[in-house]
CSV table of C-alpha atoms in Angstrom, one decimal:
chain,number,residue,atom,x,y,z
H,23,MET,CA,-7.4,-9.7,35.5
H,24,ARG,CA,-5.4,-10.8,32.4
H,25,ARG,CA,-4.3,-8.0,30.1
H,26,GLY,CA,-4.3,-8.5,26.3
H,27,ALA,CA,-1.0,-8.6,24.4
H,28,ALA,CA,0.4,-5.4,23.1
H,29,GLU,CA,-0.4,-4.7,19.4
H,30,PRO,CA,2.6,-5.9,17.3
H,31,ARG,CA,4.4,-3.1,15.7
H,32,LEU,CA,7.1,-2.9,13.0
H,33,ALA,CA,9.7,-0.2,13.7
H,34,VAL,CA,10.3,2.2,10.8
H,35,ASP,CA,13.0,4.6,10.1
H,36,PRO,CA,11.5,8.0,9.2
H,37,SER,CA,14.3,9.0,6.8
H,38,LEU,CA,13.5,9.9,3.2
H,39,ALA,CA,12.3,7.1,1.0
H,40,PRO,CA,13.1,7.7,-2.6
H,41,ALA,CA,10.9,6.8,-5.6
H,42,PHE,CA,13.3,4.1,-6.6
H,43,ALA,CA,14.2,2.1,-3.5
H,44,ARG,CA,14.8,-1.3,-1.9
H,45,VAL,CA,13.6,-2.6,1.4
H,46,ALA,CA,16.3,-2.7,4.1
H,47,ILE,CA,16.5,-3.1,7.9
H,48,GLY,CA,18.7,-0.6,9.8
H,49,ASN,CA,19.3,0.3,13.4
H,50,ARG,CA,16.1,2.3,13.5
H,51,GLY,CA,14.0,-0.3,11.8
H,52,LEU,CA,12.6,-0.7,8.3
H,53,ARG,CA,14.1,1.6,5.7
H,54,LEU,CA,13.6,2.2,2.0
H,55,VAL,CA,17.1,3.0,0.7
H,56,PRO,CA,18.0,4.3,-2.8
H,57,ALA,CA,18.1,1.7,-5.6
H,58,ASP,CA,19.0,2.1,-9.3
H,59,PRO,CA,16.0,2.6,-11.7
H,60,PRO,CA,15.3,-0.5,-13.8
H,61,GLU,CA,17.1,-0.6,-17.2
H,62,GLY,CA,15.1,-0.4,-20.4
H,63,VAL,CA,12.1,1.3,-18.8
H,64,PRO,CA,11.4,5.1,-19.1
H,65,THR,CA,11.2,6.7,-15.6
H,66,ALA,CA,9.7,9.8,-14.1
H,67,ALA,CA,10.5,9.7,-10.4
H,68,ALA,CA,7.7,10.6,-8.0
H,69,ARG,CA,8.4,12.7,-4.9
H,70,ASP,CA,10.3,11.3,-1.9
H,71,LEU,CA,8.2,10.1,1.0
H,72,ILE,CA,8.8,9.1,4.6
H,73,LEU,CA,7.8,6.0,6.5
H,74,GLU,CA,5.2,6.7,9.1
H,75,SER,CA,4.1,3.4,10.6
H,76,GLY,CA,4.4,-0.3,10.1
H,77,ALA,CA,3.2,-3.7,11.3
H,78,PRO,CA,4.7,-7.2,10.9
H,79,VAL,CA,1.8,-8.5,8.7
H,80,GLY,CA,3.4,-9.9,5.5
H,81,LEU,CA,1.3,-9.7,2.4
H,82,ARG,CA,1.7,-11.1,-1.1
H,83,SER,CA,-1.0,-9.0,-2.6
H,84,ALA,CA,-3.3,-6.1,-1.4
H,85,ALA,CA,-5.3,-3.1,-2.5
H,86,LEU,CA,-6.6,0.0,-0.8
H,87,VAL,CA,-10.4,0.1,-0.4
H,88,ASN,CA,-12.9,2.6,1.0
H,89,ASP,CA,-11.2,5.6,-0.6
H,90,GLY,CA,-7.8,4.6,0.8
H,91,THR,CA,-8.8,4.2,4.4
H,92,LEU,CA,-8.3,0.4,4.6
H,93,ALA,CA,-6.1,-2.3,3.0
H,94,PHE,CA,-7.4,-5.7,2.0
H,95,GLY,CA,-4.7,-8.2,1.5
H,96,LEU,CA,-3.7,-11.9,1.2
H,97,GLY,CA,-1.1,-13.1,3.6
H,98,ALA,CA,2.5,-13.7,2.4
H,99,LEU,CA,2.2,-17.5,2.8
H,100,GLY,CA,-1.4,-17.6,1.7
H,101,GLY,CA,-4.2,-19.2,3.7
H,102,VAL,CA,-5.3,-15.9,5.4
H,103,ALA,CA,-7.0,-12.7,4.3
H,104,TYR,CA,-6.5,-9.5,6.3
H,105,SER,CA,-8.2,-6.2,6.9
H,106,VAL,CA,-5.4,-3.8,7.6
H,107,GLY,CA,-6.0,-0.4,9.1
H,108,VAL,CA,-4.1,2.7,7.9
H,109,PRO,CA,-2.5,5.2,8.4
H,110,ARG,CA,-1.6,3.5,11.7
H,111,VAL,CA,-0.8,0.1,10.1
H,112,ARG,CA,-2.5,-2.7,12.1
H,113,VAL,CA,-4.4,-5.9,11.6
H,114,ILE,CA,-8.1,-5.2,12.3
H,115,HIS,CA,-9.5,-8.6,11.3
H,116,ASP,CA,-8.3,-11.8,9.6
H,117,ARG,CA,-10.2,-14.7,8.1
H,118,ARG,CA,-8.9,-18.2,7.1
H,119,PRO,CA,-11.4,-20.0,4.9
H,120,PRO,CA,-9.8,-23.3,3.6
H,121,GLY,CA,-7.7,-22.6,0.5
H,122,VAL,CA,-8.0,-18.8,0.4
H,123,ASP,CA,-5.7,-17.7,-2.4
H,124,ALA,CA,-6.9,-14.4,-3.8
H,125,VAL,CA,-8.6,-11.2,-2.7
H,126,VAL,CA,-9.9,-8.2,-4.8
H,127,GLY,CA,-10.7,-4.9,-3.2
H,128,SER,CA,-13.6,-2.5,-4.1
H,129,ALA,CA,-11.9,0.9,-4.3
H,130,LEU,CA,-14.6,3.3,-3.1
H,131,VAL,CA,-16.4,1.3,-0.4
H,132,ASN,CA,-15.5,-1.2,2.3
H,133,ALA,CA,-16.1,-4.4,0.3
H,134,GLY,CA,-14.2,-6.9,-1.7
H,135,LEU,CA,-14.0,-10.5,-3.1
H,136,MET,CA,-12.3,-13.5,-1.6
H,137,HIS,CA,-11.5,-16.8,-3.4
H,138,SER,CA,-11.0,-20.1,-1.5
H,139,ASP,CA,-11.8,-23.8,-1.9
H,140,GLY,CA,-15.5,-22.9,-1.9
H,141,GLY,CA,-15.2,-20.5,-4.8
H,142,TRP,CA,-15.7,-16.7,-4.6
H,143,ARG,CA,-17.5,-14.8,-1.9
H,144,CYS,CA,-18.2,-11.1,-1.5
H,145,VAL,CA,-17.2,-9.7,1.9
H,146,VAL,CA,-17.6,-6.5,3.9
H,147,LEU,CA,-14.6,-4.9,5.5
H,148,PRO,CA,-13.1,-4.7,8.0
H,149,SER,CA,-15.0,-7.6,9.5
H,150,LEU,CA,-14.6,-9.8,6.4
H,151,GLY,CA,-18.1,-11.2,6.9
H,152,ASP,CA,-20.0,-12.6,4.0
H,153,VAL,CA,-22.3,-10.5,1.9
H,154,ALA,CA,-22.7,-13.2,-0.7
H,155,ALA,CA,-21.1,-16.7,-0.6
H,156,ASP,CA,-20.8,-19.9,-2.6
H,157,LEU,CA,-20.4,-17.9,-5.9
H,158,GLY,CA,-18.6,-20.7,-7.6
H,159,PRO,CA,-15.1,-20.7,-9.3
H,160,GLY,CA,-15.9,-17.5,-11.3
H,161,PRO,CA,-14.3,-15.3,-12.6
H,162,ALA,CA,-16.1,-12.7,-10.5
H,163,ALA,CA,-16.1,-8.9,-10.0
H,164,VAL,CA,-17.7,-6.4,-7.7
H,165,SER,CA,-18.4,-2.8,-8.7
H,166,HIS,CA,-16.4,0.0,-7.1
H,167,ASP,CA,-19.5,1.3,-5.3
H,168,GLY,CA,-20.2,-2.2,-3.9
H,169,ARG,CA,-23.7,-2.4,-5.3
H,170,THR,CA,-23.3,-4.9,-8.1
H,171,LEU,CA,-21.8,-8.3,-8.4
H,172,ALA,CA,-20.9,-10.2,-11.6
H,173,VAL,CA,-20.1,-13.9,-11.6
H,174,ALA,CA,-19.3,-16.2,-14.6
H,175,ASP,CA,-21.0,-19.5,-14.6
H,176,VAL,CA,-19.7,-21.6,-17.6
H,177,ASP,CA,-21.2,-19.9,-20.7
H,178,VAL,CA,-23.1,-17.1,-19.0
H,179,VAL,CA,-22.2,-14.1,-16.9
H,180,ILE,CA,-24.7,-13.2,-14.2
H,181,VAL,CA,-24.9,-9.6,-13.0
H,182,ALA,CA,-27.0,-9.0,-9.9
H,183,PRO,CA,-27.5,-6.3,-7.3
H,184,LEU,CA,-26.0,-7.1,-4.0
H,185,ARG,CA,-28.7,-5.6,-1.8
H,186,GLY,CA,-31.8,-6.8,-3.6
H,187,GLU,CA,-32.5,-3.6,-5.6
H,188,GLY,CA,-33.1,-4.1,-9.3
H,189,SER,CA,-33.1,-7.2,-11.5
H,190,GLN,CA,-30.6,-9.9,-12.4
H,191,ASP,CA,-29.1,-9.7,-15.9
H,192,GLU,CA,-27.3,-12.3,-18.0
H,193,HIS,CA,-24.6,-11.8,-20.5
H,194,PRO,CA,-22.8,-14.2,-22.8
H,195,GLY,CA,-19.6,-16.1,-21.8
H,196,PRO,CA,-17.3,-17.7,-21.4
H,197,VAL,CA,-14.8,-15.3,-19.9
H,198,ASP,CA,-11.3,-15.4,-18.4
H,199,ALA,CA,-11.6,-12.3,-16.2
H,200,LEU,CA,-14.1,-9.6,-15.2
H,201,ALA,CA,-13.9,-6.1,-13.9
H,202,PHE,CA,-16.2,-3.0,-13.5
H,203,ASP,CA,-15.0,0.4,-14.6
H,204,GLY,CA,-15.9,3.7,-12.9
H,205,ASP,CA,-19.1,4.1,-14.9
H,206,GLY,CA,-20.3,0.7,-13.7
H,207,THR,CA,-19.8,-0.9,-17.1
H,208,LEU,CA,-18.7,-4.6,-16.9
H,209,TRP,CA,-15.7,-5.6,-19.0
H,210,ALA,CA,-14.5,-9.1,-19.8
H,211,ALA,CA,-11.3,-10.7,-21.0
H,212,ARG,CA,-11.1,-13.7,-23.3
H,213,GLY,CA,-7.7,-14.9,-24.4
H,214,ALA,CA,-5.8,-11.7,-25.3
H,215,ALA,CA,-9.0,-9.7,-26.0
H,216,VAL,CA,-10.8,-7.3,-23.7
H,217,GLY,CA,-14.4,-6.0,-24.3
H,218,ALA,CA,-17.9,-6.6,-23.3
H,219,PRO,CA,-18.9,-10.1,-22.0
H,220,GLY,CA,-19.1,-12.3,-25.0
H,221,VAL,CA,-16.0,-10.8,-26.6
H,222,ALA,CA,-14.3,-13.2,-29.0
H,223,ALA,CA,-11.0,-14.8,-27.8
H,224,GLY,CA,-8.1,-12.7,-29.0
H,225,GLU,CA,-4.8,-14.0,-30.2
H,226,GLY,CA,-1.6,-13.2,-28.4
H,227,PRO,CA,-0.6,-13.4,-24.7
H,228,ALA,CA,-3.6,-14.2,-22.6
H,229,VAL,CA,-5.0,-11.9,-20.0
H,230,VAL,CA,-4.3,-13.1,-16.5
H,231,ALA,CA,-5.8,-10.2,-14.5
H,232,LEU,CA,-8.2,-7.4,-15.2
H,233,ALA,CA,-8.7,-4.2,-13.1
H,234,GLY,CA,-11.0,-1.3,-13.5
H,235,ALA,CA,-10.6,2.4,-12.6
H,236,ALA,CA,-12.9,3.6,-9.8
H,237,ARG,CA,-13.7,7.0,-11.4
H,238,ALA,CA,-13.0,6.6,-15.1
H,239,PRO,CA,-14.4,4.4,-17.9
H,240,ARG,CA,-11.1,2.4,-18.2
H,241,VAL,CA,-9.8,-1.1,-17.4
H,242,ALA,CA,-6.2,-2.4,-17.4
H,243,ALA,CA,-5.3,-6.0,-18.4
H,244,LEU,CA,-2.2,-7.8,-17.3
H,245,HIS,CA,-1.1,-10.4,-19.9
H,246,GLU,CA,0.8,-13.6,-19.3
H,247,ASP,CA,4.0,-12.2,-20.8
H,248,GLY,CA,3.9,-9.3,-18.2
H,249,SER,CA,2.7,-6.7,-20.7
H,250,VAL,CA,-0.2,-4.4,-19.9
H,251,SER,CA,-3.0,-3.1,-22.1
H,252,VAL,CA,-5.4,-0.3,-21.2
H,253,TRP,CA,-8.9,-0.1,-22.6
H,254,GLN,CA,-11.4,2.8,-22.6
H,255,ALA,CA,-15.1,3.0,-23.3
H,256,GLY,CA,-15.7,4.1,-26.9
H,257,ALA,CA,-12.3,3.2,-28.2
H,258,ALA,CA,-12.0,0.5,-30.8
H,259,GLY,CA,-8.8,-1.0,-29.3
H,260,PRO,CA,-6.4,-0.5,-26.4
H,261,VAL,CA,-5.5,3.2,-25.7
H,262,SER,CA,-2.1,2.1,-24.3
H,263,ARG,CA,0.3,-0.8,-24.3
H,264,LEU,CA,3.2,-1.3,-21.8
H,265,ASP,CA,6.0,-3.8,-22.4
H,266,ALA,CA,6.4,-5.8,-19.3
H,267,PRO,CA,7.5,-3.0,-16.9
H,268,VAL,CA,7.8,-5.4,-13.9
H,269,PRO,CA,9.2,-8.8,-14.8
H,270,GLY,CA,7.2,-11.6,-13.1
H,271,ALA,CA,4.2,-9.3,-12.3
H,272,GLY,CA,1.1,-11.2,-11.2
H,273,THR,CA,-1.1,-8.5,-9.8
H,274,ILE,CA,-2.5,-5.3,-11.2
H,275,VAL,CA,-4.5,-2.4,-9.8
H,276,LEU,CA,-5.6,0.6,-11.9
H,277,SER,CA,-5.7,4.0,-10.2
H,278,ALA,CA,-9.0,5.7,-9.5
H,279,ASP,CA,-8.5,8.1,-12.4
H,280,GLY,CA,-7.2,5.4,-14.8
H,281,GLU,CA,-3.9,7.2,-15.2
H,282,ARG,CA,-1.5,4.7,-13.5
H,283,VAL,CA,-1.2,1.0,-12.9
H,284,GLU,CA,0.2,-0.6,-9.8
H,285,LEU,CA,2.0,-3.9,-10.5
H,286,GLY,CA,3.3,-6.5,-8.0
H,287,VAL,CA,5.1,-9.8,-7.9
H,288,PRO,CA,3.1,-11.9,-5.5
H,289,VAL,CA,5.3,-15.0,-5.6
H,290,GLY,CA,8.9,-15.9,-6.3
H,291,ASP,CA,12.4,-14.9,-5.0
H,292,ALA,CA,12.6,-11.5,-6.7
H,293,PRO,CA,9.8,-9.4,-5.3
H,294,ALA,CA,9.2,-5.9,-6.6
H,295,ALA,CA,6.3,-3.6,-7.0
H,296,ALA,CA,5.9,-0.4,-9.1
H,297,VAL,CA,3.7,2.4,-10.2
H,298,VAL,CA,3.7,3.0,-13.9
H,299,ARG,CA,2.1,5.8,-15.9
H,300,VAL,CA,-0.4,4.7,-18.5
H,301,ALA,CA,0.1,7.5,-21.0
H,302,ASP,CA,3.8,6.9,-21.8
H,303,GLY,CA,4.8,3.8,-19.7
H,304,ALA,CA,7.1,5.9,-17.5
H,305,MET,CA,7.7,4.3,-14.1
H,306,GLU,CA,7.2,6.7,-11.2
H,307,ARG,CA,8.0,4.5,-8.3
H,308,ARG,CA,9.5,1.0,-7.7
H,309,VAL,CA,10.3,-0.8,-4.5
H,310,GLU,CA,12.6,-3.9,-4.6
H,311,GLY,CA,11.7,-6.4,-1.9
H,312,ALA,CA,8.1,-5.3,-1.8
H,313,ARG,CA,5.2,-7.2,-3.4
H,314,VAL,CA,2.6,-4.4,-3.0
H,315,VAL,CA,2.7,-0.7,-3.8
H,316,ALA,CA,-0.7,1.1,-3.5
H,317,GLU,CA,-1.2,4.8,-3.7
H,318,THR,CA,-4.2,6.6,-2.1
H,319,PRO,CA,-6.5,8.4,-4.6
H,320,SER,CA,-4.9,11.7,-3.6
H,321,ARG,CA,-1.4,10.3,-4.2
H,322,GLN,CA,-0.3,11.8,-0.9
H,323,ALA,CA,0.3,8.5,0.9
H,324,LEU,CA,1.5,5.0,0.0
H,325,PHE,CA,0.9,1.5,1.3
H,326,VAL,CA,3.8,-0.9,0.8
H,327,ALA,CA,3.9,-4.5,1.8
H,328,GLY,CA,5.9,-7.7,1.3
H,329,ASP,CA,7.0,-10.9,3.1
H,330,TRP,CA,8.6,-8.7,5.9
H,331,GLY,CA,5.3,-6.8,6.8
H,332,SER,CA,3.4,-3.7,5.8
H,333,ALA,CA,4.1,0.0,6.0
H,334,TRP,CA,2.6,3.4,5.4
H,335,LEU,CA,4.4,6.3,3.8
H,336,ILE,CA,3.5,10.0,3.7
H,337,GLU,CA,4.8,13.3,2.3
H,338,PRO,CA,7.6,14.9,4.4
H,339,PRO,CA,6.1,17.6,6.6
H,340,GLU,CA,8.0,20.4,4.8
H,341,SER,CA,6.4,19.4,1.5
H,342,LYS,CA,2.9,20.1,2.8
H,343,GLU,CA,3.6,23.8,3.6
């Protein structure tokens, strides 16, 4: 009888991992060692954590889904999407549709979006099986409760229930990005502007990514110059603007409460990922050498990933007493 191969593991050093750190490899495995805070950015260091587990699955982008119980990520070299289990970090499933180059997680449930040569598809995690496929080039968005899908089709945005409950709606386009907020409201970006679908294109650095809070009526936009704008229901303009806190940032996730943005550098030779406070732009955490930093909704654990693999960090035991 042939036995299966042992599950690949990444050794981690359980010494303290500071809020401002860089990835290193020591005698006991992966470490996060102290690094200087970035210059020109206000800081408010979060508490130290410790590494608990790791796996050699390199990721260039990822988000926590299903209330922080799974990670959904894109492989470091592209071409493969992963369902990653936590807190014991391990690959549960992977999928390799031709040309897969982007994934988007749904924060509250086990669902997400995947983009490949065939356009967008909505998938269920951890199996990565299709819920809806052949959605076209988009943009596209899925609500945080996994019940509603929005897809742009040239000059119209189609919003439809995923499970056949309710009717299909149409909104004006075109749009450059879409995202749902925690109230289920659909937001769109056009040029530098953010608002309801049909918003007029705004002047200034264009929006390259849009992310919604899971439990607040807010969205955050990442602009092509690396700046971030945060928008809230009922406000006439952005409620916050952050000046390029992470140079080269290409991914953005907004925390469930809408109070923090998670920024990553998915490509390039200077990977870094950070958590930045929306209210005042203070950086709470930054990891050089990582491309992903994702906090759980409780903020008591952290998922970190990069070309080297993925890891899970928790509060030191003494801090829980």
